[in-house]
CSV table of C-alpha atoms and ligand atoms in Angstrom, one decimal:
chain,number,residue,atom,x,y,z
M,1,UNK,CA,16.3,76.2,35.7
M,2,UNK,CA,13.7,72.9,35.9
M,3,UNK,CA,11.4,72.3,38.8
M,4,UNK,CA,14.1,70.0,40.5
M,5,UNK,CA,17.0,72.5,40.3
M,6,UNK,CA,14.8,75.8,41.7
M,7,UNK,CA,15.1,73.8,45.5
M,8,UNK,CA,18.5,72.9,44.8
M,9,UNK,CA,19.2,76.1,44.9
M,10,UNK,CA,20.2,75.9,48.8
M,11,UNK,CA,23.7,74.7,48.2
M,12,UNK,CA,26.7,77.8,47.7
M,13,UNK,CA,26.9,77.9,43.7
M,14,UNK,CA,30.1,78.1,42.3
M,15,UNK,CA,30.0,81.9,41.3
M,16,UNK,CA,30.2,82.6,44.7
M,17,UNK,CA,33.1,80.0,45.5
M,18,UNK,CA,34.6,81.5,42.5
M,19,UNK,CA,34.4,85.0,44.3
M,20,UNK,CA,35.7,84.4,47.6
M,21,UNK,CA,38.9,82.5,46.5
M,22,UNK,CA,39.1,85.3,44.1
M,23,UNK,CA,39.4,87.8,46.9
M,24,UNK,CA,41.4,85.8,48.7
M,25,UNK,CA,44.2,85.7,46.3
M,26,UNK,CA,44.1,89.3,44.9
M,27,UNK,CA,43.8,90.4,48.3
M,28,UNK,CA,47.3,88.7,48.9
M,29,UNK,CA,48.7,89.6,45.6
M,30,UNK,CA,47.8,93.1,45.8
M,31,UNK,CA,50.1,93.2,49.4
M,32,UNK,CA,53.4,91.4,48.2
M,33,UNK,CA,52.9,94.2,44.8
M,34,UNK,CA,55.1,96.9,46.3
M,35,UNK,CA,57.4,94.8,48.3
M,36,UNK,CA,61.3,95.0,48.1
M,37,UNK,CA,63.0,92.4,45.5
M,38,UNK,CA,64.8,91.4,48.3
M,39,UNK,CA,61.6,90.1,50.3
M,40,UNK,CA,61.0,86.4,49.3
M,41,UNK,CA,64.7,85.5,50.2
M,42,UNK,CA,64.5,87.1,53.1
M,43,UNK,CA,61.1,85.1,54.2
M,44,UNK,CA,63.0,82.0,52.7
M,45,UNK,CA,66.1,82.6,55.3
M,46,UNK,CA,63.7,83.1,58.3
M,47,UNK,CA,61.9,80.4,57.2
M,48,UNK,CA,65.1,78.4,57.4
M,49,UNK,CA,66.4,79.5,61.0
M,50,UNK,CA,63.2,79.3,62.1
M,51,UNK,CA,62.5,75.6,60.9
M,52,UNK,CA,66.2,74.5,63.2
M,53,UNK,CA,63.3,74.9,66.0
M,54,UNK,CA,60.0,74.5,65.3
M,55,UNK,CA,58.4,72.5,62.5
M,56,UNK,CA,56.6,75.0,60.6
M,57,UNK,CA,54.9,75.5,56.9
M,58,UNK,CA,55.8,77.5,54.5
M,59,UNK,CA,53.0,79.7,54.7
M,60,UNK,CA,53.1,80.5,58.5
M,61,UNK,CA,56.0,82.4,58.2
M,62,UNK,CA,54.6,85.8,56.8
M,63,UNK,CA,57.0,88.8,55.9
M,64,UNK,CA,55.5,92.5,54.7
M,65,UNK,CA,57.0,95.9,54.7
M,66,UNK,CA,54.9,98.8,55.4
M,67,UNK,CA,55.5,102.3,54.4
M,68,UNK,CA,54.8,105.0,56.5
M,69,UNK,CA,55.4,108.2,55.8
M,70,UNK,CA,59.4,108.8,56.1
M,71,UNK,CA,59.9,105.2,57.6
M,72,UNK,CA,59.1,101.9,56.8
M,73,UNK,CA,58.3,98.6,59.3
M,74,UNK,CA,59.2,95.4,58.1
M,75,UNK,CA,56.8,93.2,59.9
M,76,UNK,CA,57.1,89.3,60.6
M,77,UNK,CA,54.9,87.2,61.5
M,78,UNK,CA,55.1,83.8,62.7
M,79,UNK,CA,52.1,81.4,63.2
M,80,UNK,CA,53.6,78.5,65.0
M,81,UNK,CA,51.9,75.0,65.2
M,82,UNK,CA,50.0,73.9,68.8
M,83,UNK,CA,52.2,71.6,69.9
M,84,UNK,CA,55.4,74.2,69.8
A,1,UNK,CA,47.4,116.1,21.4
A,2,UNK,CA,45.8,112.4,20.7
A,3,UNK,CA,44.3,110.5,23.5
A,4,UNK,CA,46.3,107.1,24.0
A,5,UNK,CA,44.5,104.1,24.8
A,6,UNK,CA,45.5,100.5,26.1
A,7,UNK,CA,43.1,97.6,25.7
A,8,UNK,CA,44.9,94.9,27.6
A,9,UNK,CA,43.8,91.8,29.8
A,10,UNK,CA,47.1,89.6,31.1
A,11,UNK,CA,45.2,86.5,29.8
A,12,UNK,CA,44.9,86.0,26.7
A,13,UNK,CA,41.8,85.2,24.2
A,14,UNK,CA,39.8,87.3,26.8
A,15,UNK,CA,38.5,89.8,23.4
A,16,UNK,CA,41.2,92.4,23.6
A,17,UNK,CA,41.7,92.8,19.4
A,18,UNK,CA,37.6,92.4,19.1
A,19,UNK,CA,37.3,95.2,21.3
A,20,UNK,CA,39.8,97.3,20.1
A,21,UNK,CA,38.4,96.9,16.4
A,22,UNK,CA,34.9,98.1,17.5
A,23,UNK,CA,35.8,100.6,19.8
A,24,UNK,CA,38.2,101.9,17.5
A,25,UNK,CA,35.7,102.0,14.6
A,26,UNK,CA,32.9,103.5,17.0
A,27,UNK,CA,35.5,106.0,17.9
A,28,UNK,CA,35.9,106.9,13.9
A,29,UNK,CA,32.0,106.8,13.2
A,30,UNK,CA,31.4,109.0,15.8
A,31,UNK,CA,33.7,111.7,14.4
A,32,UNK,CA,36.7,111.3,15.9
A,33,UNK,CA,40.2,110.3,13.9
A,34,UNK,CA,41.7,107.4,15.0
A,35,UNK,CA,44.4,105.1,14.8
A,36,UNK,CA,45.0,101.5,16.3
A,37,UNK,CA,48.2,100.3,16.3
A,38,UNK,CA,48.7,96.1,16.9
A,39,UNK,CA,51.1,95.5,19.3
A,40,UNK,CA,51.2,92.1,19.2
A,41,UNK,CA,54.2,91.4,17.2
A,42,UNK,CA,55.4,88.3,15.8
A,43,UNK,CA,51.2,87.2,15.8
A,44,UNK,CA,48.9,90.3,14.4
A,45,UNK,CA,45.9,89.7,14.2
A,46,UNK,CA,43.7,93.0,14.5
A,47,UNK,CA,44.3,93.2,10.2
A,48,UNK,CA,42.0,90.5,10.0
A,49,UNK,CA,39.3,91.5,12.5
A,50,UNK,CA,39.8,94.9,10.8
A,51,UNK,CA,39.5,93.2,7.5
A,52,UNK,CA,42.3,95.0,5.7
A,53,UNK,CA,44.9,91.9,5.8
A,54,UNK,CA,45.8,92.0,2.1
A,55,UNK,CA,46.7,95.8,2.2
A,56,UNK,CA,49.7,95.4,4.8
A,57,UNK,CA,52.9,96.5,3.0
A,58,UNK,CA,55.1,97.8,6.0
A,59,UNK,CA,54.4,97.4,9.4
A,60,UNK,CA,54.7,99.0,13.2
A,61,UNK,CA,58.5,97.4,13.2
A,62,UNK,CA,59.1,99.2,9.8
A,63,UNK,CA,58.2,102.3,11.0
A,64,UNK,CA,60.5,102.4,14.4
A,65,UNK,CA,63.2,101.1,12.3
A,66,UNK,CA,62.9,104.3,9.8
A,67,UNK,CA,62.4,101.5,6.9
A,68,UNK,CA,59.3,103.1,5.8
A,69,UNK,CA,57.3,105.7,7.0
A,70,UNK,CA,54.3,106.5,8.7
A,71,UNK,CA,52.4,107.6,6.0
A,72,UNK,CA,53.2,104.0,4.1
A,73,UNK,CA,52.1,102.6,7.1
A,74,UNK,CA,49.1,103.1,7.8
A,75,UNK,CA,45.9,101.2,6.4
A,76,UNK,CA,43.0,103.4,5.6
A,77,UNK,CA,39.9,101.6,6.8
A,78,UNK,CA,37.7,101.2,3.7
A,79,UNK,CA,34.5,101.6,5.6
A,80,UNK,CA,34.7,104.6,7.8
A,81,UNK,CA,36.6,107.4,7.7
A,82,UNK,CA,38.8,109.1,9.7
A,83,UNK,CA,40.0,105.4,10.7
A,84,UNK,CA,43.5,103.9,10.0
A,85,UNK,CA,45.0,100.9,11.0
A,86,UNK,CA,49.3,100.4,11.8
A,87,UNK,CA,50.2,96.6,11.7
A,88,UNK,CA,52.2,94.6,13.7
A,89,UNK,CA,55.1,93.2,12.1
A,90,UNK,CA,54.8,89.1,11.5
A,91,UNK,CA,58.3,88.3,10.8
A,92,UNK,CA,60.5,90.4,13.4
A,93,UNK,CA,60.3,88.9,17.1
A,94,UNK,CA,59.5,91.3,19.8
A,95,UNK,CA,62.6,93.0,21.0
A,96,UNK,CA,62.3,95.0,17.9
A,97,UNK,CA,60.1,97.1,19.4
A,98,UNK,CA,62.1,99.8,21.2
A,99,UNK,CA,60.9,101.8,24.0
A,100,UNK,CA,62.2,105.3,21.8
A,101,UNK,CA,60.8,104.3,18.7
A,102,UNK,CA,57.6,103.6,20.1
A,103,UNK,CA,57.5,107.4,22.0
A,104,UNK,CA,58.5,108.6,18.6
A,105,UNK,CA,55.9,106.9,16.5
A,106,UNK,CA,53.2,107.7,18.9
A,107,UNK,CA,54.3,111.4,19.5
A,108,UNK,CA,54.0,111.6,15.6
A,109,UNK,CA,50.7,110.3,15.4
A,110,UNK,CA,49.9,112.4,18.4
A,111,UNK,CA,49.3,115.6,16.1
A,112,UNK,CA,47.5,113.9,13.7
A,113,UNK,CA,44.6,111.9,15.7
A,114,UNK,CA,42.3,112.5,18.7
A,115,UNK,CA,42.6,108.5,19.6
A,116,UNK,CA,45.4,106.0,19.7
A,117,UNK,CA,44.4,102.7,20.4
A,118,UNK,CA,47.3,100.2,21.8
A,119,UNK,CA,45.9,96.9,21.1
A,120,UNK,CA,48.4,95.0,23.4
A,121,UNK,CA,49.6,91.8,23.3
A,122,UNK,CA,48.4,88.8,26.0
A,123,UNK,CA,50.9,88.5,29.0
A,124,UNK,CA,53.0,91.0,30.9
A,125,UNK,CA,56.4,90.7,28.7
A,126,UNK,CA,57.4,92.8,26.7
A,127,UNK,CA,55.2,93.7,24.4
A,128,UNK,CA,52.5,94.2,27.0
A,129,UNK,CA,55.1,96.7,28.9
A,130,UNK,CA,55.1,98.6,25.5
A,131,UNK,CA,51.8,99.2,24.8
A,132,UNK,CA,50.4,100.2,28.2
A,133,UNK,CA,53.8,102.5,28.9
A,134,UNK,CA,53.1,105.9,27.6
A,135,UNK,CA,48.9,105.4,27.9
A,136,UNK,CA,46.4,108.0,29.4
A,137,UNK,CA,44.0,105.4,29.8
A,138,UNK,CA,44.2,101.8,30.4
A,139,UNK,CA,40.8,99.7,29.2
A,140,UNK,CA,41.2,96.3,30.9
A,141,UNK,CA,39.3,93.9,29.2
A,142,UNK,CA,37.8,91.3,31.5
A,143,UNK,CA,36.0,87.7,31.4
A,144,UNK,CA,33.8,86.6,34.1
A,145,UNK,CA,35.8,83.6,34.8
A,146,UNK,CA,38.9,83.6,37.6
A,147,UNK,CA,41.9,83.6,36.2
A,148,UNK,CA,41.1,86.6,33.7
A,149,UNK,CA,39.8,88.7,36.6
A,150,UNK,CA,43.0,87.7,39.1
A,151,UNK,CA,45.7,88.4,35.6
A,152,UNK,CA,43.4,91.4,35.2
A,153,UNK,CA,44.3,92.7,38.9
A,154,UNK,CA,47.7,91.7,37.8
A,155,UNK,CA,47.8,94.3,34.7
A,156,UNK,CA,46.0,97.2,37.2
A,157,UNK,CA,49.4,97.0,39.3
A,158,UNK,CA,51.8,97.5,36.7
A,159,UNK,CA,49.5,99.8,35.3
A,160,UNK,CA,50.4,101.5,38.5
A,161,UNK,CA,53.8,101.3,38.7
A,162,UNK,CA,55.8,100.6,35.5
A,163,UNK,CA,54.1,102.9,33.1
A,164,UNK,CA,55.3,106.7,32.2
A,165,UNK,CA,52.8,108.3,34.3
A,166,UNK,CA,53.1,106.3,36.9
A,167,UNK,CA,57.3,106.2,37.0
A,168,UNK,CA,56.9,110.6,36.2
A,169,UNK,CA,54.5,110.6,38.9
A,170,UNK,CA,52.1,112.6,36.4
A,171,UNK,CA,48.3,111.9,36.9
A,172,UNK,CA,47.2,107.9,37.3
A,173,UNK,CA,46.2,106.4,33.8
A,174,UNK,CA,42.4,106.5,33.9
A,175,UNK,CA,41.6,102.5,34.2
A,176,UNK,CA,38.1,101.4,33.1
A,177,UNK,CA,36.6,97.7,33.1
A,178,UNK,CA,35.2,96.2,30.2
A,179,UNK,CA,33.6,92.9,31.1
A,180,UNK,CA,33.4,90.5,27.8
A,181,UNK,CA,31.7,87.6,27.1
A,182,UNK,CA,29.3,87.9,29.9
A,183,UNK,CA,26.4,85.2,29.6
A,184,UNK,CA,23.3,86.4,32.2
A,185,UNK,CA,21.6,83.6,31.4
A,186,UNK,CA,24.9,81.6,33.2
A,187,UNK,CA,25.0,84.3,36.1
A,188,UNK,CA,21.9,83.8,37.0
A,189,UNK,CA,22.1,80.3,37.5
A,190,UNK,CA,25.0,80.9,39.9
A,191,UNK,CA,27.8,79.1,37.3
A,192,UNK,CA,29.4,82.6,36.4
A,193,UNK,CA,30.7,85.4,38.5
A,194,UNK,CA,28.1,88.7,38.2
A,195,UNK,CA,29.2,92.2,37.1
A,196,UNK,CA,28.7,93.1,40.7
A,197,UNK,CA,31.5,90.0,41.6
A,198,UNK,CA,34.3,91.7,39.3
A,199,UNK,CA,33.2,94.9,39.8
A,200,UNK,CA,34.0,94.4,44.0
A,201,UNK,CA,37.0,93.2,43.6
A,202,UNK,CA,39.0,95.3,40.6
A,203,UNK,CA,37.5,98.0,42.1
A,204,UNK,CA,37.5,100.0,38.7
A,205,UNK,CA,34.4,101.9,37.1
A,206,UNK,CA,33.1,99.9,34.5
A,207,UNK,CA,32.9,101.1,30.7
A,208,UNK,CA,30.8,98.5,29.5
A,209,UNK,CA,29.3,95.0,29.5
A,210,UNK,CA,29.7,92.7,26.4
A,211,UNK,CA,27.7,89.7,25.9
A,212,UNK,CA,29.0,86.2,24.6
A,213,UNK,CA,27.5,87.0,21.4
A,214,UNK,CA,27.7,84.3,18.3
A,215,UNK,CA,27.5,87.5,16.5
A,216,UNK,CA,31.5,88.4,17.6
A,217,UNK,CA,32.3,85.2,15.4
A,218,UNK,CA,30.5,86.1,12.2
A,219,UNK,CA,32.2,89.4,12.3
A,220,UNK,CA,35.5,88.2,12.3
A,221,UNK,CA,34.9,85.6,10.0
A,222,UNK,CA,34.0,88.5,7.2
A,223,UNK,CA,36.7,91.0,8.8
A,224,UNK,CA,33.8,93.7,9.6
A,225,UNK,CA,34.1,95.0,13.5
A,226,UNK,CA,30.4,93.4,14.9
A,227,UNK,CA,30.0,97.4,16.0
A,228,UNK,CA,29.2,97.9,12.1
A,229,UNK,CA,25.7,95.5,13.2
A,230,UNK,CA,23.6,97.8,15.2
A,231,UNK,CA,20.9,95.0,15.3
A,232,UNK,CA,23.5,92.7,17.5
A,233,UNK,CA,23.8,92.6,20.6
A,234,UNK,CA,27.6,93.2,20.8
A,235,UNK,CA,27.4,95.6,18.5
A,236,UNK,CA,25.6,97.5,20.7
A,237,UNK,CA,27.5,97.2,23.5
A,238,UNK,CA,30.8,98.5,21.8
A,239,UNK,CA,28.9,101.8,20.4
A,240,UNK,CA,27.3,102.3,24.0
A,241,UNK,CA,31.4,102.1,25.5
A,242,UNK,CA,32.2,104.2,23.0
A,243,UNK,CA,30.1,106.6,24.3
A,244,UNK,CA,31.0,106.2,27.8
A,245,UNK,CA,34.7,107.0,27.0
A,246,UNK,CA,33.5,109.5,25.6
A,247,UNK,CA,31.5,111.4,28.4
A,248,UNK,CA,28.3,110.3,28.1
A,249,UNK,CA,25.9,109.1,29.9
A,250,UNK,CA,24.6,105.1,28.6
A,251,UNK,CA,22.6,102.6,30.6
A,252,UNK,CA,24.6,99.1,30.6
A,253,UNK,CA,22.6,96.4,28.6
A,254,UNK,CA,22.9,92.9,29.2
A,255,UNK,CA,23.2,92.6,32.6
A,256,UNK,CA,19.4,91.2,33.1
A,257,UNK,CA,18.3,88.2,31.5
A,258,UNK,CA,15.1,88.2,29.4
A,259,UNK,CA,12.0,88.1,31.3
A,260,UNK,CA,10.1,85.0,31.5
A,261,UNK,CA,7.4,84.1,33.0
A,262,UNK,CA,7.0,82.3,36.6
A,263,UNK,CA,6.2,79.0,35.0
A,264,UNK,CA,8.9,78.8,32.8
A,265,UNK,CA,11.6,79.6,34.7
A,266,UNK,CA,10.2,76.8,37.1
A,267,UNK,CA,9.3,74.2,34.5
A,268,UNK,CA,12.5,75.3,32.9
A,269,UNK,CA,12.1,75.1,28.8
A,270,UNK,CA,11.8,78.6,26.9
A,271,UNK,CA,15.7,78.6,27.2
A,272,UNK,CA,17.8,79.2,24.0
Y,301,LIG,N1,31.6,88.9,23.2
Y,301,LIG,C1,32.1,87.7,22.6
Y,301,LIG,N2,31.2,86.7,22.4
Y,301,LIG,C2,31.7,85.6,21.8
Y,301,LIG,N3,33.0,85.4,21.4
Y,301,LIG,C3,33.9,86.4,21.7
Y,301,LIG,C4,33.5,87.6,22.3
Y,301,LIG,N4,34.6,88.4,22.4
Y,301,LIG,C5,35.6,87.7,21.8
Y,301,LIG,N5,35.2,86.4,21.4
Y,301,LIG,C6,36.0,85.4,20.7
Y,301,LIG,O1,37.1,85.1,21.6
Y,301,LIG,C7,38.2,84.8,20.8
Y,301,LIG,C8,39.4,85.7,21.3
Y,301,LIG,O2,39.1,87.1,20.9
Y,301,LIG,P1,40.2,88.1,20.7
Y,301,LIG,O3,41.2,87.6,19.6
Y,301,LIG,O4,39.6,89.4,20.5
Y,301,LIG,O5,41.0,88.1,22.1
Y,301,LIG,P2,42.4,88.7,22.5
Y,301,LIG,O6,42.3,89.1,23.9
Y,301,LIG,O7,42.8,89.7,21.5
Y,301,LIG,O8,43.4,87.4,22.3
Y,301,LIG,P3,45.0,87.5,22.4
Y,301,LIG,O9,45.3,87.5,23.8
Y,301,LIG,O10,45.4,86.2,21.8
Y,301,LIG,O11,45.4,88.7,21.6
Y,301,LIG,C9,37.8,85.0,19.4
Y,301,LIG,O12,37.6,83.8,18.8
Y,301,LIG,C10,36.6,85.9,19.4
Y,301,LIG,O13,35.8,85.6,18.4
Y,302,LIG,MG1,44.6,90.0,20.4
């Protein structure tokens, strides 16, 4: 590190961009690890029904399965745009 | 009963066959038999780090396929004792290697040594599922860098869920980090994620810290596992995880750069 770069120091280095996309990603990974086979066509069909009405992106639609003791909860969740 | 070790990564190049060599070898000059067996079929490459690569006669592949046996096999390592090596094969592709034969081969060796060390192949085919499957303990081997740490996350769920212990619902495998190539002198200029970085989001214990070290190239250039250099850096490293795995108690090195003084590190120069 030279005399110019010790005050540049300010600006978010790329380690620690590095680290939160990192989190980000293994974060989501780690949840669709245990899912059913069966889950992305399912989020695929959804996707599909749900696109006849609302104009939506592919990553709004979000589908896990929970496990819960003796039962399970497949969840769904839809993030729809503003002007829906 | 032998202790059976995976070093695997997902990504490949990350240092999984230098750190099997050295651990391996630690594991023998500290006492203990053991054997590491290449899994990487179809491109071995631990017979070179190991420097033995003109003794191969038969090979891993041989072995399951009852054309030789174990005994033919295995390489005695010329430098330590107590430490053999079993090849991959070169010439067969991957699919020779059958889930039964490599339970049989490993429950054979299982009398003999106190380690096995799987030195598995890059990816998570099949070769990869074959080495990790019937492990106790899993070291993932890790670069500072995102992809190895996010494949590396990738390996610690199948770890989980499509090895013997995990399918048997026996005891987890025991999963320990080893960080390679690690530059401090790069960390602490913010350009390379810190131990503390990895650490947070495998969420493993760590067994050790390896350096990028030019002395990891000049050992496998003359086939002599840089653990055999107790004056390097990496070689010191390796013996210090070996002694981790083994119970004890070792400070990590590495993880600080060198001091320097004030005004160097704001005129800059005194680096490298
Ligand atoms: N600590 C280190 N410092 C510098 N170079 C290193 C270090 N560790 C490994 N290397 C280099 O990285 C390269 C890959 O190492 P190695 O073959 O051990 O990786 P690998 O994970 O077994 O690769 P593959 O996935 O292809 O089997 C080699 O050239 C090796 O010399
Ligand atoms: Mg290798």
């Amino acid at each position: 590190m030279n005399f110019l770069e010790y005050f540049k120091r300010e600006q978010p280095c790329s380690a620690n961009v590095a680290k939160e996309r990192l989190k980000i990603i293994v974060a989501h990974e780690r949840l669709s690890r245990d899912q059913p086979d069966y889950l992305p066509r399912l989020q695929r069909e959804i996707m599909e029904v749900v696109a006849r009405y609302v104009k939506i992106a592919e990553d709004h639609v979000q589908v896990t399965v929970d496990h819960n003791g003796n039962y399970s909860v497949l969840e769904l969740n839809i993030t729809l745009p503003k002007s829906a | 009963m032998a202790k059976i070790i995976v070093i695997t990564s997902g990504k490949g190049g990350v240092g999984k066959t230098t750190s099997c060599a050295s651990i391996g070898t630690g594991l023998a000059m500290l006492g203990h038999k053991t054997v590491l067996i290449d899994f990487d079929v179809g491109l071995r490459n631990l017979d070179l780090i190991m420097g033995c690569e003109r003794r191969v006669v038969y090979d891993f592949i041989n072995v399951i396929h009852g054309e030789a046996s174990l005994k033919q096999a295995l390489i005695r390592d010329k430098r330590v004792e107590n430490l053999f090596i079993l090849p991959a094969s070169q010439t067969r592709d991957k699919d020779a290697l059958t889930q039964e034969g490599v339970e049989r081969v490993l429950k054979e060796l299982s009398t003999d040594f106190d380690f096995i060390l799987c030195d598995s192949p890059a990816g998570i085919e099949h070769g990869a599922h074959m080495a990790m499957f019937y492990a106790d303990e899993a070291i993932v081997v890790t670069n500072p860098e995102v992809s190895s740490v996010r494949d590396s996350d990738r390996i610690l769920g199948l770890l989980n869920s499509k090895t013997q212990r995990a399918i048997e619902g026996q005891e987890p495998i025991k999963e320990h980090l080893l960080l390679a190539r690690y530059d401090v002198e790069r960390v602490e200029e913010g350009e390379m994620l810190t131990l503390e970085d990895v650490c947070e989001i495998l969420a493993i214990p760590v067994i050790g810290v390896v350096p990028e070290s030019e002395a990891v190239l000049k050992a496998s250039n003359q086939g002599v596992p840089v653990v055999h250099d107790q004056t390097t850096d990496a070689g010191q490293a390796y013996l210090d995880t070996v002694k981790r795995l083994l119970g004890e108690q070792v400070d990590l090195k590495f993880i600080h750069p060198e001091k320097r003084s004030f005004l160097s590190r704001v005129f800059g120069g005194g680096r490298r």
